[in-house]
PDB file of C-alpha atoms in Angstrom:
ATOM      1  CA  MET V   1     -11.640-204.315 -19.332  1.00 58.00           C
ATOM      2  CA  LYS V   2      -9.081-203.375 -16.915  1.00 64.00           C
ATOM      3  CA  PRO V   3      -9.224-205.176 -13.419  1.00 66.00           C
ATOM      4  CA  MET V   4     -10.522-203.478 -10.668  1.00 75.00           C
ATOM      5  CA  THR V   5      -7.773-201.154  -8.146  1.00 83.00           C
ATOM      6  CA  ASN V   6      -8.157-202.739  -4.746  1.00 90.00           C
ATOM      7  CA  LEU V   7      -8.731-199.262  -2.909  1.00 95.00           C
ATOM      8  CA  HIS V   8      -7.806-201.165   0.056  1.00 94.00           C
ATOM      9  CA  ASP V   9      -3.611-201.612  -0.909  1.00 94.00           C
ATOM     10  CA  VAL V  10      -3.973-198.426  -2.118  1.00 96.00           C
ATOM     11  CA  ILE V  11      -4.046-196.721   1.374  1.00 96.00           C
ATOM     12  CA  ALA V  12      -2.014-199.509   2.856  1.00 95.00           C
ATOM     13  CA  GLY V  13       0.758-198.198  -0.302  1.00 95.00           C
ATOM     14  CA  GLN V  14       0.427-201.470  -1.720  1.00 95.00           C
ATOM     15  CA  SER V  15      -0.399-200.339  -4.811  1.00 95.00           C
ATOM     16  CA  ALA V  16      -0.645-197.934  -7.665  1.00 96.00           C
ATOM     17  CA  PRO V  17      -3.875-195.726  -7.483  1.00 97.00           C
ATOM     18  CA  PRO V  18      -6.105-196.378 -10.086  1.00 96.00           C
ATOM     19  CA  PRO V  19      -5.952-194.383 -13.500  1.00 95.00           C
ATOM     20  CA  CYS V  20      -8.954-191.643 -12.311  1.00 95.00           C
ATOM     21  CA  ASP V  21      -6.379-190.168  -9.738  1.00 97.00           C
ATOM     22  CA  LYS V  22      -3.714-190.247 -11.707  1.00 96.00           C
ATOM     23  CA  SER V  23      -5.334-188.385 -14.647  1.00 96.00           C
ATOM     24  CA  LEU V  24      -7.238-185.906 -12.187  1.00 97.00           C
ATOM     25  CA  GLY V  25      -3.792-185.238  -9.824  1.00 98.00           C
ATOM     26  CA  VAL V  26      -5.510-186.343  -7.011  1.00 98.00           C
ATOM     27  CA  ARG V  27      -2.592-187.771  -4.109  1.00 98.00           C
ATOM     28  CA  LEU V  28      -4.294-189.897  -1.166  1.00 98.00           C
ATOM     29  CA  THR V  29      -2.378-188.381   2.302  1.00 98.00           C
ATOM     30  CA  GLU V  30      -4.699-190.046   4.634  1.00 98.00           C
ATOM     31  CA  ALA V  31      -6.779-192.428   4.915  1.00 98.00           C
ATOM     32  CA  ARG V  32      -8.117-194.068   8.111  1.00 98.00           C
ATOM     33  CA  ASP V  33     -11.451-194.818  10.080  1.00 98.00           C
ATOM     34  CA  GLY V  34     -14.096-193.208   7.936  1.00 98.00           C
ATOM     35  CA  TYR V  35     -11.632-190.375   7.183  1.00 98.00           C
ATOM     36  CA  ALA V  36      -9.859-189.651   4.017  1.00 98.00           C
ATOM     37  CA  LYS V  37      -7.388-186.666   3.011  1.00 98.00           C
ATOM     38  CA  GLY V  38      -6.053-185.562  -0.234  1.00 98.00           C
ATOM     39  CA  VAL V  39      -4.096-182.908  -2.307  1.00 98.00           C
ATOM     40  CA  TRP V  40      -5.535-181.892  -5.359  1.00 98.00           C
ATOM     41  CA  ALA V  41      -2.842-180.885  -7.985  1.00 98.00           C
ATOM     42  CA  ILE V  42      -5.384-178.957 -10.389  1.00 98.00           C
ATOM     43  CA  SER V  43      -4.133-178.630 -13.955  1.00 97.00           C
ATOM     44  CA  GLU V  44      -4.886-175.859 -16.086  1.00 96.00           C
ATOM     45  CA  SER V  45      -6.216-178.045 -18.976  1.00 96.00           C
ATOM     46  CA  LEU V  46      -9.100-178.767 -16.387  1.00 96.00           C
ATOM     47  CA  LEU V  47      -9.807-174.925 -16.790  1.00 95.00           C
ATOM     48  CA  ASN V  48     -13.391-174.427 -18.675  1.00 95.00           C
ATOM     49  CA  GLY V  49     -14.505-171.120 -20.896  1.00 94.00           C
ATOM     50  CA  ASN V  50     -14.725-168.862 -18.039  1.00 95.00           C
ATOM     51  CA  GLY V  51     -10.636-169.592 -17.226  1.00 94.00           C
ATOM     52  CA  VAL V  52     -11.792-171.371 -13.491  1.00 95.00           C
ATOM     53  CA  ILE V  53     -11.863-175.381 -13.423  1.00 97.00           C
ATOM     54  CA  MET V  54     -14.829-176.750 -14.464  1.00 96.00           C
ATOM     55  CA  GLY V  55     -17.378-177.897 -11.889  1.00 96.00           C
ATOM     56  CA  GLY V  56     -17.494-181.459 -12.740  1.00 97.00           C
ATOM     57  CA  PHE V  57     -14.033-182.068 -12.280  1.00 98.00           C
ATOM     58  CA  VAL V  58     -14.464-180.553  -8.769  1.00 98.00           C
ATOM     59  CA  GLY V  59     -17.511-183.131  -8.064  1.00 97.00           C
ATOM     60  CA  ALA V  60     -14.586-186.111  -9.385  1.00 98.00           C
ATOM     61  CA  ALA V  61     -12.036-184.815  -7.130  1.00 98.00           C
ATOM     62  CA  ALA V  62     -14.131-185.187  -4.455  1.00 98.00           C
ATOM     63  CA  ASP V  63     -15.826-188.355  -5.162  1.00 98.00           C
ATOM     64  CA  ILE V  64     -12.449-190.101  -5.188  1.00 98.00           C
ATOM     65  CA  LEU V  65     -11.834-189.192  -1.559  1.00 98.00           C
ATOM     66  CA  MET V  66     -14.921-189.640  -0.287  1.00 98.00           C
ATOM     67  CA  ALA V  67     -14.489-193.228  -2.108  1.00 97.00           C
ATOM     68  CA  TYR V  68     -11.131-193.715  -0.059  1.00 98.00           C
ATOM     69  CA  ALA V  69     -13.208-192.759   3.537  1.00 98.00           C
ATOM     70  CA  VAL V  70     -15.743-195.292   2.138  1.00 98.00           C
ATOM     71  CA  THR V  71     -13.104-197.867   1.931  1.00 97.00           C
ATOM     72  CA  THR V  72     -11.451-197.512   5.362  1.00 98.00           C
ATOM     73  CA  LEU V  73     -14.820-199.142   6.648  1.00 98.00           C
ATOM     74  CA  LEU V  74     -15.422-202.127   4.403  1.00 97.00           C
ATOM     75  CA  ARG V  75     -14.254-205.881   4.625  1.00 94.00           C
ATOM     76  CA  ASP V  76     -12.579-206.976   1.704  1.00 90.00           C
ATOM     77  CA  ASP V  77     -14.967-209.040   0.132  1.00 93.00           C
ATOM     78  CA  GLN V  78     -17.314-205.487  -0.058  1.00 95.00           C
ATOM     79  CA  MET V  79     -16.876-202.707  -2.507  1.00 95.00           C
ATOM     80  CA  HIS V  80     -19.518-199.573  -3.010  1.00 96.00           C
ATOM     81  CA  ALA V  81     -20.726-197.227  -5.874  1.00 95.00           C
ATOM     82  CA  SER V  82     -21.860-194.131  -5.198  1.00 95.00           C
ATOM     83  CA  ILE V  83     -25.719-193.845  -6.209  1.00 96.00           C
ATOM     84  CA  ASN V  84     -25.642-189.651  -5.692  1.00 97.00           C
ATOM     85  CA  LEU V  85     -23.278-187.441  -5.478  1.00 97.00           C
ATOM     86  CA  GLN V  86     -24.203-183.653  -5.406  1.00 98.00           C
ATOM     87  CA  THR V  87     -22.139-180.468  -5.507  1.00 98.00           C
ATOM     88  CA  THR V  88     -22.199-177.197  -4.073  1.00 98.00           C
ATOM     89  CA  PHE V  89     -20.193-174.928  -5.361  1.00 97.00           C
ATOM     90  CA  HIS V  90     -18.777-171.790  -2.581  1.00 98.00           C
ATOM     91  CA  ARG V  91     -16.244-170.002  -5.445  1.00 97.00           C
ATOM     92  CA  PRO V  92     -14.525-170.575  -8.269  1.00 97.00           C
ATOM     93  CA  ALA V  93     -11.733-173.123  -8.603  1.00 97.00           C
ATOM     94  CA  ALA V  94      -8.184-172.406 -10.315  1.00 96.00           C
ATOM     95  CA  ALA V  95      -5.167-173.521 -11.270  1.00 97.00           C
ATOM     96  CA  GLY V  96      -2.909-175.129  -8.732  1.00 97.00           C
ATOM     97  CA  GLU V  97      -3.030-177.072  -5.474  1.00 98.00           C
ATOM     98  CA  ALA V  98      -6.188-177.670  -3.134  1.00 98.00           C
ATOM     99  CA  GLU V  99      -6.403-179.995  -0.420  1.00 98.00           C
ATOM    100  CA  ILE V 100     -10.107-182.187   0.424  1.00 98.00           C
ATOM    101  CA  GLU V 101     -11.350-184.023   3.127  1.00 98.00           C
ATOM    102  CA  ALA V 102     -13.848-186.991   2.990  1.00 98.00           C
ATOM    103  CA  ARG V 103     -15.685-188.178   5.857  1.00 98.00           C
ATOM    104  CA  VAL V 104     -18.311-191.018   6.612  1.00 98.00           C
ATOM    105  CA  GLU V 105     -20.876-189.065   8.150  1.00 98.00           C
ATOM    106  CA  LYS V 106     -23.195-192.493   8.474  1.00 98.00           C
ATOM    107  CA  PHE V 107     -22.257-196.095   7.479  1.00 97.00           C
ATOM    108  CA  GLY V 108     -24.898-198.892   7.558  1.00 96.00           C
ATOM    109  CA  LYS V 109     -25.466-201.900   6.399  1.00 94.00           C
ATOM    110  CA  THR V 110     -26.090-201.395   2.052  1.00 96.00           C
ATOM    111  CA  VAL V 111     -25.831-196.999   2.311  1.00 97.00           C
ATOM    112  CA  ALA V 112     -23.123-195.243   3.292  1.00 98.00           C
ATOM    113  CA  TYR V 113     -23.846-191.146   3.381  1.00 98.00           C
ATOM    114  CA  VAL V 114     -20.627-189.524   2.602  1.00 98.00           C
ATOM    115  CA  THR V 115     -19.216-185.598   3.140  1.00 98.00           C
ATOM    116  CA  ALA V 116     -16.150-184.431   1.238  1.00 98.00           C
ATOM    117  CA  ILE V 117     -15.053-180.485   1.857  1.00 98.00           C
ATOM    118  CA  VAL V 118     -12.591-179.155  -1.105  1.00 98.00           C
ATOM    119  CA  ARG V 119     -10.735-175.536   0.111  1.00 98.00           C
ATOM    120  CA  GLN V 120      -7.519-173.786  -1.852  1.00 98.00           C
ATOM    121  CA  ASN V 121      -5.470-171.334  -0.201  1.00 97.00           C
ATOM    122  CA  GLY V 122      -7.304-171.529   3.255  1.00 97.00           C
ATOM    123  CA  LYS V 123     -11.190-170.980   1.920  1.00 98.00           C
ATOM    124  CA  ASP V 124     -14.429-173.625   0.614  1.00 98.00           C
ATOM    125  CA  VAL V 125     -14.085-174.085  -2.777  1.00 98.00           C
ATOM    126  CA  ALA V 126     -16.861-176.772  -2.933  1.00 98.00           C
ATOM    127  CA  SER V 127     -18.721-179.305  -0.257  1.00 98.00           C
ATOM    128  CA  ALA V 128     -19.785-182.874  -1.589  1.00 98.00           C
ATOM    129  CA  THR V 129     -22.258-185.314  -0.370  1.00 98.00           C
ATOM    130  CA  SER V 130     -22.524-189.131  -1.542  1.00 97.00           C
ATOM    131  CA  SER V 131     -24.743-191.642  -1.047  1.00 97.00           C
ATOM    132  CA  VAL V 132     -22.753-195.088  -1.228  1.00 96.00           C
ATOM    133  CA  LEU V 133     -24.221-198.205  -2.173  1.00 96.00           C
ATOM    134  CA  ILE V 134     -22.032-201.161   0.277  1.00 96.00           C
ATOM    135  CA  MET V 135     -22.434-204.568  -1.711  1.00 95.00           C
ATOM    136  CA  ASP V 136     -20.887-207.320  -1.415  1.00 93.00           C
ATOM    137  CA  LYS V 137     -18.032-208.658  -4.596  1.00 89.00           C
ATOM    138  CA  PRO V 138     -19.150-210.675  -6.664  1.00 86.00           C
TER     139      PRO V 138
END
């Protein structure tokens, strides 16, 4: 098993992002104070049989940015894990570039509530919500 990537280090520019970011084509551009923003270079390899981006990939891209938003509020001795992820689709996504913004709406002792918007060509493609478990690192 590969060692974990410290997202604090990625945010600070001291470490490369985890493989899932690279595989999906998501690049973090800003993260601070419970907020994260990124760019998603959507490859045609993510198209489904209808010629649009498969919804699971849209949800995964949003989840990546929500993880960065939560990380900005965590101490170095804490970690997080999504316990629920819900995505609502507003229109199909196409190959090309999309922007993703994520924000921590509520940050408790053990659970955070996070939202994200995926936009392409100035229009909302999807919105996502996630409940995130906050725990101490082993």
